[in-house]
């Protein structure tokens, strides 16, 4: 069975949803949560769900060696970014080429790039007068939000939407689709290995 590590920086509601999904389906195993913010809520979620967690600094991420060692020790096959706000360094991309998946809370290529995360994205979508937003699940490369798209789903943006109400609609899509798309990607690569 393939092992997943989730990188997260904040609340971790997607991380929790992914853990619950794979606890139910048993098609993969979420073995580790990695987090660059020692006070992030995702760490208390990990504790409650009995998933091992590791906090690290940006310098440790950029240097890669400690994180890379931990990923090896835990025999991690896949990395999932779920609300992770730092750029993944090239050495890690190289090690996990094609096996790092991110979710972005808008329809890329619009509203992506450095600094575009969480509510900032929803605010920008509303300010631009968009009538559609959604989620993009994509492979991760060396640049922010620019790897190959795996999946998109949309929600309407209405005239009364606020960043909070749009975030709620987008989160619902994330919970609905992200775990299944991760599962499908893992199954595809397992089939290719045979
Ligand atoms: C999610 O909406 C995710 O798409 C977004 O952060 C939120 C994290 O929520 N990610 C980005 O904006 C990445 N650019 P969560 O911590 O409750 O899962």
PDB file of N, CA and C in Angstrom, residues 3-7 31-32 34 64-79 92 95-96:
ATOM      1  N   UNK A   3       2.163   5.014   0.718  1.00  0.00           N
ATOM      2  CA  UNK A   3       2.127   5.934   1.861  1.00  0.00           C
ATOM      3  C   UNK A   3       2.119   7.383   1.387  1.00  0.00           C
ATOM      4  N   UNK A   4       1.261   8.177   2.049  1.00  0.00           N
ATOM      5  CA  UNK A   4       1.119   9.590   1.689  1.00  0.00           C
ATOM      6  C   UNK A   4       1.635  10.462   2.836  1.00  0.00           C
ATOM      7  N   UNK A   5       2.335  11.537   2.480  1.00  0.00           N
ATOM      8  CA  UNK A   5       2.636  12.601   3.447  1.00  0.00           C
ATOM      9  C   UNK A   5       1.875  13.842   2.994  1.00  0.00           C
ATOM     10  N   UNK A   6       1.195  14.479   3.936  1.00  0.00           N
ATOM     11  CA  UNK A   6       0.486  15.722   3.607  1.00  0.00           C
ATOM     12  C   UNK A   6       1.280  16.891   4.165  1.00  0.00           C
ATOM     13  N   UNK A   7       1.564  17.874   3.309  1.00  0.00           N
ATOM     14  CA  UNK A   7       2.173  19.127   3.752  1.00  0.00           C
ATOM     15  C   UNK A   7       1.048  20.151   3.900  1.00  0.00           C
ATOM     16  N   UNK A  31       0.461   8.726   6.315  1.00  0.00           N
ATOM     17  CA  UNK A  31       1.407   8.327   7.345  1.00  0.00           C
ATOM     18  C   UNK A  31       1.981   9.504   8.116  1.00  0.00           C
ATOM     19  N   UNK A  32       1.900  10.687   7.515  1.00  0.00           N
ATOM     20  CA  UNK A  32       2.655  11.811   8.057  1.00  0.00           C
ATOM     21  C   UNK A  32       2.029  13.133   7.656  1.00  0.00           C
ATOM     22  N   UNK A  34       3.256  17.106   7.585  1.00  0.00           N
ATOM     23  CA  UNK A  34       4.405  18.005   7.750  1.00  0.00           C
ATOM     24  C   UNK A  34       3.899  19.433   7.699  1.00  0.00           C
ATOM     25  N   UNK A  64      16.366  20.865   2.597  1.00  0.00           N
ATOM     26  CA  UNK A  64      15.766  19.584   2.171  1.00  0.00           C
ATOM     27  C   UNK A  64      16.239  18.338   2.915  1.00  0.00           C
ATOM     28  N   UNK A  65      17.489  18.318   3.442  1.00  0.00           N
ATOM     29  CA  UNK A  65      18.029  17.033   3.907  1.00  0.00           C
ATOM     30  C   UNK A  65      17.206  16.416   5.050  1.00  0.00           C
ATOM     31  N   UNK A  66      16.802  17.242   6.065  1.00  0.00           N
ATOM     32  CA  UNK A  66      16.040  16.652   7.179  1.00  0.00           C
ATOM     33  C   UNK A  66      14.695  16.110   6.667  1.00  0.00           C
ATOM     34  N   UNK A  67      14.038  16.903   5.847  1.00  0.00           N
ATOM     35  CA  UNK A  67      12.708  16.500   5.359  1.00  0.00           C
ATOM     36  C   UNK A  67      12.823  15.274   4.474  1.00  0.00           C
ATOM     37  N   UNK A  68      13.826  15.275   3.629  1.00  0.00           N
ATOM     38  CA  UNK A  68      14.032  14.142   2.740  1.00  0.00           C
ATOM     39  C   UNK A  68      14.311  12.868   3.544  1.00  0.00           C
ATOM     40  N   UNK A  69      15.101  12.980   4.602  1.00  0.00           N
ATOM     41  CA  UNK A  69      15.384  11.812   5.463  1.00  0.00           C
ATOM     42  C   UNK A  69      14.103  11.294   6.111  1.00  0.00           C
ATOM     43  N   UNK A  70      13.280  12.226   6.613  1.00  0.00           N
ATOM     44  CA  UNK A  70      12.026  11.802   7.272  1.00  0.00           C
ATOM     45  C   UNK A  70      11.123  11.088   6.259  1.00  0.00           C
ATOM     46  N   UNK A  71      11.036  11.640   5.064  1.00  0.00           N
ATOM     47  CA  UNK A  71      10.175  11.024   4.042  1.00  0.00           C
ATOM     48  C   UNK A  71      10.670   9.613   3.704  1.00  0.00           C
ATOM     49  N   UNK A  72      11.981   9.453   3.684  1.00  0.00           N
ATOM     50  CA  UNK A  72      12.543   8.114   3.405  1.00  0.00           C
ATOM     51  C   UNK A  72      12.256   7.161   4.557  1.00  0.00           C
ATOM     52  N   UNK A  73      12.525   7.656   5.787  1.00  0.00           N
ATOM     53  CA  UNK A  73      12.274   6.805   6.975  1.00  0.00           C
ATOM     54  C   UNK A  73      10.838   6.305   7.004  1.00  0.00           C
ATOM     55  N   UNK A  74       9.917   7.184   6.642  1.00  0.00           N
ATOM     56  CA  UNK A  74       8.490   6.817   6.706  1.00  0.00           C
ATOM     57  C   UNK A  74       8.011   6.154   5.412  1.00  0.00           C
ATOM     58  N   UNK A  75       8.934   5.905   4.505  1.00  0.00           N
ATOM     59  CA  UNK A  75       8.636   5.235   3.225  1.00  0.00           C
ATOM     60  C   UNK A  75       7.470   5.911   2.484  1.00  0.00           C
ATOM     61  N   UNK A  76       7.616   7.234   2.345  1.00  0.00           N
ATOM     62  CA  UNK A  76       6.552   8.014   1.693  1.00  0.00           C
ATOM     63  C   UNK A  76       6.662   7.883   0.170  1.00  0.00           C
ATOM     64  N   UNK A  77       5.534   7.544  -0.455  1.00  0.00           N
ATOM     65  CA  UNK A  77       5.475   7.409  -1.917  1.00  0.00           C
ATOM     66  C   UNK A  77       4.918   8.663  -2.573  1.00  0.00           C
ATOM     67  N   UNK A  78       3.974   9.311  -1.888  1.00  0.00           N
ATOM     68  CA  UNK A  78       3.261  10.457  -2.472  1.00  0.00           C
ATOM     69  C   UNK A  78       3.246  11.634  -1.511  1.00  0.00           C
ATOM     70  N   UNK A  79       3.364  12.829  -2.066  1.00  0.00           N
ATOM     71  CA  UNK A  79       3.231  14.045  -1.263  1.00  0.00           C
ATOM     72  C   UNK A  79       1.985  14.792  -1.735  1.00  0.00           C
ATOM     73  N   UNK A  92      13.394  18.354  -3.780  1.00  0.00           N
ATOM     74  CA  UNK A  92      12.256  17.510  -3.389  1.00  0.00           C
ATOM     75  C   UNK A  92      11.365  17.208  -4.599  1.00  0.00           C
ATOM     76  N   UNK A  95      13.081  14.449  -6.417  1.00  0.00           N
ATOM     77  CA  UNK A  95      12.910  13.144  -5.759  1.00  0.00           C
ATOM     78  C   UNK A  95      11.512  12.563  -5.968  1.00  0.00           C
ATOM     79  N   UNK A  96      10.528  13.449  -5.982  1.00  0.00           N
ATOM     80  CA  UNK A  96       9.124  13.001  -6.058  1.00  0.00           C
ATOM     81  C   UNK A  96       8.457  13.436  -7.358  1.00  0.00           C
TER      82      UNK A  96
END
